Amino acid sequence: MKICIIGLGYIGLPTAAMFATHGHTVVGVDVNQKVITALNEGRIIIEEPFLDELVEKAVTKGTLRASNKPEEADVFIICVPTPIMPDKTADLTYVESGTRSIIPYLKKGNIVILESTSPPGTTRDFMGPILNDAGFVPGQDILMAYCPERVLPGRILIELKENNRVVGGIDEKSAETVKDLYKSFVQGDIYTTDATTAEMCKLMENTYRDVNIALANELAKICENMGVNAWKVIEFANKHPRVNLHMPGPGVGGHCIAVDPWFIVEKQPDVAKIMNLARNTNDSMPHYVLDKIKELTGTVSGTKKICVLGVTYKPNVDDMRESPVVELVHMLKEQGGFEAVVVDGHVDFEGSHDRDVYEAVKGAHLVLLAVNHNEFKSLDFKRIKEAMNLPQVLDTRNFWDVKAVEEAGLRYHLLGWGRNRA
Ligand code: SAJ
C-alpha cells in the first residue's frame, strides 16, 4: 500500500521507517524543513537506537521519502502532537490541521488512522465530523480507526515490533482492516475494539503509571518524615507476587505520563479524583527537591553552587520535554542565591552538553543526581569530594552506592530515606 504519514516526530518517523521496510511505500509529511531534508538524505535528527540505520535502508531502497505536503495514498496516518493547554485540556489544533490537510488528497475507500494520544471521543466526535463535512462519511466512504502507539523512547523500534497493540475502529471493518495493515510489522497481538475504548485504553496505561509513581512519591515523603528508607520498602514489598510499587523521583516528565491523565480529567473532572491528585502529587516533586536543596545548603553563606547531573526527563534519552529537572533548575534561579551548573551530554541545556563533571563540581556545595544516565554510574567520588566546597550529594534515583560515596568522604543524602530524621 502507499501510506502517507502526517508528522515525522518520535512516533511518526519510526512508524514510517517500519512500514517502508515491510512491504509498503511511505511518504512522510512534516512542517519542519530540517526533518524533510535530513530524511531525504537518509539521515535523522533525533537520538533513537537503530533508527538511523532503518531510515537509511528505506530511503536507499526508495520506499521512504519526505515532503512538506500530503499526497494521494491508500492510507493516511496522523501522528501529530497533542499538547496540553494552560488549563490542562488537550490542544487539538494539530489533529485538526493534520486532518484538514489530507482532505484534498482523500479518495473513497481510503483508510484514515489517528495515532496521536487524544481525549476519549476524538476520533469519532472530532475527526469524524471534519471528514464527514468534507463529503467522506466515516464507515461508509472511508475506513477510520484509532491506533495508539505504546513505545518507550530508547526502545522504540523493538517495542514497535514486539508490543501488543489495540486498534479502535469506527466500525468493525475499519478495525479489522487496520489490524491487518499493522500486522505487516507488529509481532505482538493486535486487539480490536471501538475507537473511544482504544483512546481510553491508551490514556489509562499512562495514568496507571502516573498514579503508581505518585504513590511512590508519597511513600518517599512519608519515609523521610519517619526515618525509613522508601527504596528498601519498595524492594521488599515488590517481592510479593501481586505488588509492583513504582519508584520515587524528582517528578514525572515526558510528553506522555505527565500529560495523558489530564485528558481523562478534562472529560470527567468531578469523578476523576485520584488521577487529578496523582498529577498534582507528581508535579509537587520538583518543589519538594528544591526544599531539600535549601535545607542541605542552609549553612552556606553567599551564593550556593549546585551541580546538577542530568536534565532530560529520564535516563539515556535526548528528550527534555516536561522534564521536572528543567523546572527545578529554573526554580533554583528564580530563588536567588543559587548557581546551578548542569551536566548532560545527551542535550544542550545552557552548555550542559560539553561540560565535564569534574570541572562542574569545582566549588559546589551540593551535587544533585537528577537523572540516572549510565555515564554517571561510576564516577570518581574522591575527585568530586576534593573539588567541592561542601562535600555532599543528593541522589534522587537511588543510583549510587552509599558506601562508595561515603568512603570517598562525601555525605550521602537519598530522596525518600529519612535516616537523619530517625
Ligand atoms: N518515573 C518515575 N518513577 C517510575 C517510573 C518512571 O519517577 O517508577 C518517571 C521517569 O523518570 C520519567 C517519567 O516517569 O520522568 C516517565 O517515564 P517512563 O519511562 O515511565 O515513560 P515514558 O513517558 O517514556 O513512556 C510512556 C510509556 N508508558 C507506559 O509505560 C505505560 C510508553 O510505553 C508509552 O508509549 C509512552 O509513555 C507514550 O508515548 O505514551
Coordinates of C-alpha atoms and ligand atoms in Angstrom, one line a residue:
M1 CA 0.0 0.0 0.0
K2 CA 1.0 3.6 -0.3
I3 CA 1.0 5.2 3.1
C4 CA 1.1 8.9 3.9
I5 CA 2.2 9.7 7.4
I6 CA 1.5 13.2 8.8
G7 CA 4.0 14.1 11.4
L8 CA 7.6 12.8 11.5
G9 CA 8.3 13.0 15.2
Y10 CA 9.3 10.4 17.8
I11 CA 6.4 8.1 16.7
G12 CA 5.7 9.1 13.1
L13 CA 9.2 8.7 11.8
P14 CA 9.9 5.2 13.3
T15 CA 6.4 4.1 12.2
A16 CA 7.2 5.3 8.7
A17 CA 10.5 3.5 8.6
M18 CA 8.9 0.3 9.8
F19 CA 6.1 0.3 7.1
A20 CA 8.7 1.3 4.5
T21 CA 10.8 -1.7 5.3
H22 CA 7.9 -4.1 5.5
G23 CA 6.4 -4.1 2.0
H24 CA 4.8 -0.6 1.8
T25 CA 5.8 2.7 0.2
V26 CA 5.7 5.7 2.6
V27 CA 5.7 9.4 2.2
G28 CA 6.2 11.3 5.4
V29 CA 4.9 14.8 5.8
D30 CA 6.3 17.4 8.2
V31 CA 6.3 21.1 8.7
N32 CA 9.9 21.1 9.8
Q33 CA 12.2 21.5 6.7
K34 CA 15.2 20.2 8.6
V35 CA 13.4 16.9 9.2
I36 CA 12.5 16.6 5.5
T37 CA 15.9 17.5 4.2
A38 CA 17.6 15.0 6.6
L39 CA 15.2 12.2 5.8
N40 CA 15.6 12.6 2.0
E41 CA 19.3 12.3 2.5
G42 CA 18.7 9.1 4.6
R43 CA 19.5 10.9 7.9
I44 CA 17.6 11.5 11.1
I45 CA 17.9 14.4 13.6
I46 CA 16.8 12.6 16.8
E47 CA 18.6 10.1 19.0
E48 CA 17.0 6.7 19.0
P49 CA 18.9 3.4 18.8
F50 CA 18.9 1.7 15.3
L51 CA 16.5 4.3 13.8
D52 CA 19.3 5.9 11.6
E53 CA 20.1 2.5 10.0
L54 CA 16.5 1.7 9.3
V55 CA 15.7 5.1 7.8
E56 CA 18.9 4.9 5.6
K57 CA 17.9 1.4 4.4
A58 CA 14.3 2.5 3.5
V59 CA 15.5 5.7 1.8
T60 CA 18.1 3.9 -0.2
K61 CA 15.6 1.3 -1.2
G62 CA 13.3 4.1 -2.5
T63 CA 10.3 3.1 -0.2
L64 CA 10.6 6.1 2.1
R65 CA 10.7 9.8 1.4
A66 CA 9.6 13.1 3.0
S67 CA 7.6 16.0 1.7
N68 CA 6.1 19.2 3.1
K69 CA 2.6 18.3 1.9
P70 CA 0.4 15.2 1.7
E71 CA -0.3 13.4 -1.5
E72 CA -2.7 10.8 -2.7
A73 CA -2.3 7.5 -0.9
D74 CA -4.2 4.4 0.2
V75 CA -3.7 5.1 3.9
F76 CA -3.3 8.3 5.9
I77 CA -1.8 8.1 9.4
I78 CA -1.9 11.1 11.6
C79 CA 1.0 11.2 14.2
V80 CA 0.9 14.9 15.3
P81 CA 1.5 16.3 18.8
T82 CA -1.5 16.8 21.1
P83 CA 0.0 19.4 23.5
I84 CA -1.7 20.4 26.7
M85 CA -3.0 23.9 27.2
P86 CA -2.5 26.0 30.4
D87 CA -6.0 25.0 31.6
K88 CA -4.9 21.3 31.4
T89 CA -7.1 20.4 28.4
A90 CA -5.9 18.9 25.2
D91 CA -4.9 21.2 22.3
L92 CA -6.3 19.5 19.2
T93 CA -5.1 22.2 16.8
Y94 CA -2.6 19.8 15.1
V95 CA -5.1 17.0 14.9
E96 CA -7.4 19.4 13.2
S97 CA -4.9 20.8 10.8
G98 CA -3.5 17.3 10.0
T99 CA -7.0 16.0 9.3
R100 CA -7.8 19.0 7.1
S101 CA -4.5 18.7 5.3
I102 CA -5.4 15.3 3.8
I103 CA -8.9 16.2 2.6
P104 CA -7.7 17.4 -0.9
Y105 CA -6.0 14.1 -1.4
L106 CA -8.6 11.8 0.1
K107 CA -10.5 9.3 -2.1
K108 CA -13.3 7.0 -1.3
G109 CA -12.1 3.7 0.0
N110 CA -9.1 5.2 1.8
I111 CA -8.1 4.4 5.3
V112 CA -7.6 7.2 7.9
I113 CA -5.8 6.4 11.2
L114 CA -5.1 8.6 14.2
E115 CA -2.1 7.6 16.3
S116 CA -1.8 10.8 18.4
T117 CA -2.7 10.4 22.1
S118 CA -6.1 12.2 22.4
P119 CA -9.0 12.6 24.8
P120 CA -11.7 9.9 24.6
G121 CA -14.0 10.6 21.7
T122 CA -11.5 12.5 19.5
T123 CA -11.6 10.0 16.5
R124 CA -15.4 9.6 16.4
D125 CA -16.6 13.0 17.5
F126 CA -13.8 15.4 16.4
M127 CA -12.0 14.0 13.3
G128 CA -15.1 12.1 12.1
P129 CA -17.3 15.2 11.7
I130 CA -14.4 17.1 9.9
L131 CA -14.1 14.4 7.2
N132 CA -17.9 14.0 7.1
D133 CA -18.3 17.7 6.4
A134 CA -15.8 17.3 3.6
G135 CA -18.0 14.6 2.0
F136 CA -16.4 11.5 3.3
V137 CA -18.8 9.6 5.6
P138 CA -16.6 7.5 8.0
G139 CA -17.5 3.8 7.9
Q140 CA -19.2 4.4 4.5
D141 CA -16.9 6.2 2.2
I142 CA -13.7 5.8 4.2
L143 CA -12.4 3.4 6.9
M144 CA -11.3 5.1 10.1
A145 CA -9.5 4.0 13.2
Y146 CA -7.6 5.0 16.3
C147 CA -4.4 3.0 16.7
P148 CA -2.3 4.3 19.6
E149 CA 1.5 3.8 19.9
R150 CA 2.8 2.4 23.2
V151 CA 6.5 2.5 22.7
L152 CA 9.2 3.6 25.2
P153 CA 11.7 6.2 23.9
G154 CA 15.1 4.5 23.8
R155 CA 13.4 1.2 22.8
I156 CA 11.1 2.4 20.1
L157 CA 12.0 0.0 17.2
I158 CA 12.0 -3.1 19.4
E159 CA 8.7 -2.1 21.0
L160 CA 7.0 -1.1 17.7
K161 CA 7.6 -4.7 16.7
E162 CA 7.1 -6.6 19.9
N163 CA 4.4 -4.8 21.9
N164 CA 0.8 -5.7 21.7
R165 CA -1.5 -3.1 20.1
V166 CA -5.1 -2.0 20.3
V167 CA -7.0 -0.9 17.3
G168 CA -10.2 1.0 17.7
G169 CA -12.3 1.2 14.6
I170 CA -15.1 3.5 13.8
D171 CA -16.8 0.2 12.8
E172 CA -15.7 -3.4 12.7
K173 CA -14.5 -3.4 9.1
S174 CA -12.2 -0.4 9.9
A175 CA -10.8 -2.2 12.9
E176 CA -10.1 -5.4 11.1
T177 CA -8.5 -3.7 8.0
V178 CA -6.2 -1.5 10.2
K179 CA -5.3 -4.6 12.2
D180 CA -4.2 -6.4 9.0
L181 CA -2.2 -3.3 8.0
Y182 CA -0.2 -3.1 11.3
K183 CA 0.4 -6.9 11.1
S184 CA 3.0 -6.0 8.4
F185 CA 5.5 -5.3 11.1
V186 CA 3.8 -5.9 14.5
Q187 CA 4.7 -9.3 16.0
G188 CA 2.7 -8.8 19.2
D189 CA -1.0 -9.4 19.4
I190 CA -3.4 -6.8 18.0
Y191 CA -6.7 -6.4 19.7
T192 CA -9.7 -4.7 18.0
T193 CA -12.4 -2.6 19.7
D194 CA -14.2 0.7 19.1
A195 CA -12.3 4.0 18.7
T196 CA -13.2 5.5 22.0
T197 CA -12.4 2.4 24.0
A198 CA -8.9 2.4 22.3
E199 CA -8.4 6.1 23.2
M200 CA -9.3 5.4 26.9
C201 CA -7.1 2.4 26.9
K202 CA -4.1 4.4 25.8
L203 CA -4.7 7.1 28.4
M204 CA -5.3 4.6 31.2
E205 CA -2.0 2.9 30.6
N206 CA -0.1 6.0 31.3
T207 CA -2.5 7.1 34.1
Y208 CA -1.9 3.8 35.8
R209 CA 1.8 4.5 35.8
D210 CA 1.3 8.1 36.9
V211 CA -0.9 7.1 39.8
N212 CA 1.6 4.5 40.9
I213 CA 4.6 6.9 40.7
A214 CA 2.5 9.4 42.8
L215 CA 2.1 6.6 45.4
A216 CA 5.8 6.0 45.4
N217 CA 6.5 9.7 45.8
E218 CA 4.0 10.0 48.6
L219 CA 5.7 7.0 50.2
A220 CA 9.1 8.7 49.8
K221 CA 7.9 11.8 51.7
I222 CA 6.3 9.7 54.5
C223 CA 9.5 7.6 54.9
E224 CA 11.7 10.7 55.1
N225 CA 9.5 12.0 57.9
M226 CA 9.6 8.7 59.7
G227 CA 13.2 7.8 59.4
V228 CA 12.6 4.9 57.0
N229 CA 14.2 4.1 53.6
A230 CA 11.4 4.0 51.0
W231 CA 13.7 2.2 48.5
K232 CA 14.1 -0.7 50.8
V233 CA 10.3 -0.7 51.5
I234 CA 9.7 -0.9 47.7
E235 CA 12.3 -3.5 47.1
F236 CA 10.9 -5.9 49.8
A237 CA 7.2 -5.1 49.1
N238 CA 7.8 -6.0 45.5
K239 CA 8.9 -9.5 46.5
H240 CA 5.1 -10.1 47.0
P241 CA 3.8 -11.7 43.8
R242 CA 1.0 -9.2 43.4
V243 CA 2.7 -5.9 44.3
N244 CA 4.5 -3.7 41.8
L245 CA 5.4 -0.4 43.6
H246 CA 7.0 2.2 41.3
M247 CA 10.0 4.4 42.0
P248 CA 10.0 7.9 43.5
G249 CA 12.0 10.6 41.9
P250 CA 12.2 14.4 41.3
G251 CA 9.0 14.3 39.3
V252 CA 7.4 12.9 36.2
G253 CA 8.4 14.2 32.8
G254 CA 8.0 13.4 29.2
H255 CA 5.1 14.3 26.9
C256 CA 3.0 11.2 27.9
I257 CA 2.7 10.3 31.5
A258 CA 2.8 13.9 32.7
V259 CA 0.1 14.9 30.3
D260 CA -2.2 12.0 29.5
P261 CA -4.2 11.7 32.8
W262 CA -5.4 15.3 32.2
F263 CA -7.1 14.2 29.0
I264 CA -9.3 11.9 31.1
V265 CA -9.7 14.5 33.9
E266 CA -10.9 17.1 31.3
K267 CA -13.8 14.8 30.3
Q268 CA -14.9 13.9 33.8
P269 CA -13.5 16.4 36.3
D270 CA -15.9 15.6 39.1
V271 CA -15.2 11.9 39.0
A272 CA -11.5 11.6 38.1
K273 CA -10.3 12.5 41.6
I274 CA -7.4 10.1 42.1
M275 CA -6.0 10.9 38.7
N276 CA -6.1 14.6 39.5
L277 CA -4.5 14.2 42.9
A278 CA -1.7 11.9 41.5
R279 CA -0.9 14.5 38.8
N280 CA -0.6 17.2 41.5
T281 CA 1.5 15.0 43.7
N282 CA 4.0 14.3 41.0
D283 CA 4.0 17.9 39.9
S284 CA 4.9 18.8 43.5
M285 CA 8.2 16.8 43.5
P286 CA 10.5 19.5 42.0
H287 CA 9.3 21.8 44.8
Y288 CA 10.0 19.1 47.3
V289 CA 13.5 18.6 46.0
L290 CA 14.1 22.3 46.0
D291 CA 13.2 22.4 49.7
K292 CA 15.6 19.6 50.3
I293 CA 18.4 21.5 48.5
K294 CA 17.7 24.6 50.6
E295 CA 17.8 22.5 53.8
L296 CA 21.1 20.9 52.8
T297 CA 22.8 24.1 51.9
G298 CA 21.2 26.2 54.6
T299 CA 24.5 26.8 56.4
V300 CA 26.3 28.2 53.4
S301 CA 26.6 32.0 53.3
G302 CA 26.7 33.7 49.9
T303 CA 25.9 32.0 46.6
K304 CA 25.3 28.3 46.8
K305 CA 26.6 26.3 43.9
I306 CA 24.6 23.3 42.9
C307 CA 26.0 20.8 40.3
V308 CA 23.0 19.1 38.6
L309 CA 23.8 15.8 36.9
G310 CA 21.2 15.1 34.2
V311 CA 18.4 17.3 32.9
T312 CA 16.5 15.1 30.5
Y313 CA 13.1 13.7 31.6
K314 CA 14.5 10.2 32.1
P315 CA 17.9 8.4 31.7
N316 CA 19.8 7.8 28.4
V317 CA 17.4 9.8 26.1
D318 CA 17.9 13.2 24.5
D319 CA 14.5 14.5 25.4
M320 CA 13.8 17.3 27.8
R321 CA 10.0 17.6 27.3
E322 CA 8.2 18.3 30.5
S323 CA 11.4 17.4 32.4
P324 CA 11.0 18.1 36.1
V325 CA 14.7 18.8 36.3
V326 CA 14.4 21.8 33.9
E327 CA 11.7 23.1 36.1
L328 CA 13.8 22.6 39.2
V329 CA 16.8 24.4 37.7
H330 CA 14.5 27.3 36.7
M331 CA 13.2 27.4 40.3
L332 CA 16.7 27.5 41.7
K333 CA 17.5 30.5 39.6
E334 CA 14.3 32.3 40.5
Q335 CA 15.0 31.8 44.2
G336 CA 18.2 33.8 44.0
G337 CA 21.3 32.8 46.0
F338 CA 21.8 29.7 43.9
E339 CA 24.1 29.0 40.9
A340 CA 23.0 25.8 39.1
V341 CA 25.6 24.2 36.8
V342 CA 24.1 21.4 34.7
V343 CA 26.0 18.4 33.2
D344 CA 24.2 16.3 30.5
G345 CA 25.9 15.0 27.4
H346 CA 22.6 14.0 25.8
V347 CA 21.2 17.5 25.3
D348 CA 22.4 21.0 25.3
F349 CA 20.9 22.8 28.2
E350 CA 22.8 26.1 28.9
G351 CA 26.1 24.5 27.9
S352 CA 25.4 21.2 29.6
H353 CA 26.4 19.1 26.6
D354 CA 30.2 19.7 26.6
R355 CA 30.6 20.2 30.4
D356 CA 32.9 17.9 32.3
V357 CA 31.6 16.5 35.6
Y358 CA 34.9 17.2 37.5
E359 CA 35.1 20.7 36.2
A360 CA 31.4 21.4 37.1
V361 CA 31.7 20.2 40.7
K362 CA 34.5 22.6 41.5
G363 CA 33.5 24.8 44.4
A364 CA 30.0 23.2 44.6
H365 CA 28.0 22.9 47.8
L366 CA 25.9 20.0 46.6
V367 CA 25.9 17.5 43.7
L368 CA 22.3 16.7 42.7
L369 CA 22.0 13.4 40.9
A370 CA 18.8 14.2 39.0
V371 CA 18.9 11.7 36.1
N372 CA 20.5 8.3 36.3
H373 CA 22.3 8.4 32.9
N374 CA 24.7 5.4 32.5
E375 CA 27.7 7.6 32.4
F376 CA 27.0 8.9 36.0
K377 CA 27.1 5.4 37.5
S378 CA 30.8 5.0 38.2
L379 CA 32.2 8.4 38.9
D380 CA 35.4 9.1 40.8
F381 CA 33.8 10.2 44.1
K382 CA 37.2 11.1 45.7
R383 CA 37.9 13.5 42.9
I384 CA 34.5 15.0 43.3
K385 CA 34.9 15.4 47.0
E386 CA 38.2 17.1 46.7
A387 CA 36.8 19.6 44.2
M388 CA 33.7 20.6 46.2
N389 CA 33.3 23.3 48.8
L390 CA 30.7 21.4 50.8
P391 CA 31.2 17.7 50.0
Q392 CA 27.7 16.2 49.8
V393 CA 25.4 14.6 47.3
L394 CA 21.6 14.3 46.9
D395 CA 20.7 11.2 45.0
T396 CA 17.1 11.4 43.8
R397 CA 17.2 8.0 42.0
N398 CA 18.8 5.5 44.4
F399 CA 21.6 5.3 41.8
W400 CA 24.7 5.4 43.8
D401 CA 26.1 3.1 46.4
V402 CA 26.0 4.8 49.8
K403 CA 29.2 3.1 50.9
A404 CA 31.2 4.1 47.8
V405 CA 30.1 7.7 48.2
E406 CA 30.8 7.9 51.9
E407 CA 34.1 6.2 51.7
A408 CA 35.2 9.0 49.5
G409 CA 34.4 11.4 52.2
L410 CA 31.1 12.8 50.8
R411 CA 27.9 13.0 52.7
Y412 CA 25.2 10.9 51.0
H413 CA 21.6 12.0 51.0
L414 CA 18.9 9.9 49.3
L415 CA 15.4 11.1 48.3
G416 CA 13.0 9.0 50.3
W417 CA 15.4 8.0 53.0
G418 CA 14.9 9.8 56.3
R419 CA 18.0 8.3 58.0
N420 CA 18.9 11.6 59.6
R421 CA 15.4 12.1 61.0
A422 CA 15.0 8.7 62.7
Ligands
SAJ1 N1 9.3 7.6 36.5 C1 9.3 7.7 37.9 N2 9.2 6.5 38.6 C2 9.0 5.3 38.0 C3 8.9 5.3 36.6 C4 9.0 6.5 35.9 O1 9.5 8.7 38.5 O2 8.9 4.3 38.7 C5 9.4 8.9 35.8 C6 10.6 9.0 34.8 O3 11.7 9.4 35.5 C7 10.1 9.9 33.8 C8 8.6 9.7 33.7 O4 8.3 9.0 34.9 O5 10.3 11.3 34.2 C9 8.0 8.9 32.5 O6 9.0 7.9 32.1 P1 8.5 6.5 31.7 O7 9.7 5.7 31.3 O8 7.7 5.8 32.7 O9 7.6 6.6 30.4 P2 7.6 7.4 29.0 O10 6.9 8.7 29.2 O11 9.0 7.5 28.4 O12 6.8 6.4 28.1 C10 5.4 6.1 28.5 C11 5.3 4.6 28.4 N3 4.0 4.2 29.0 C12 4.0 3.2 30.0 O13 4.9 2.6 30.3 C13 2.6 2.8 30.5 C14 5.3 4.1 27.0 O14 5.0 2.7 26.8 C15 4.3 4.9 26.1 O15 4.3 4.6 24.8 C16 4.6 6.4 26.2 O16 4.5 6.8 27.6 C17 3.7 7.2 25.4 O17 4.0 7.6 24.3 O18 2.5 7.4 25.8

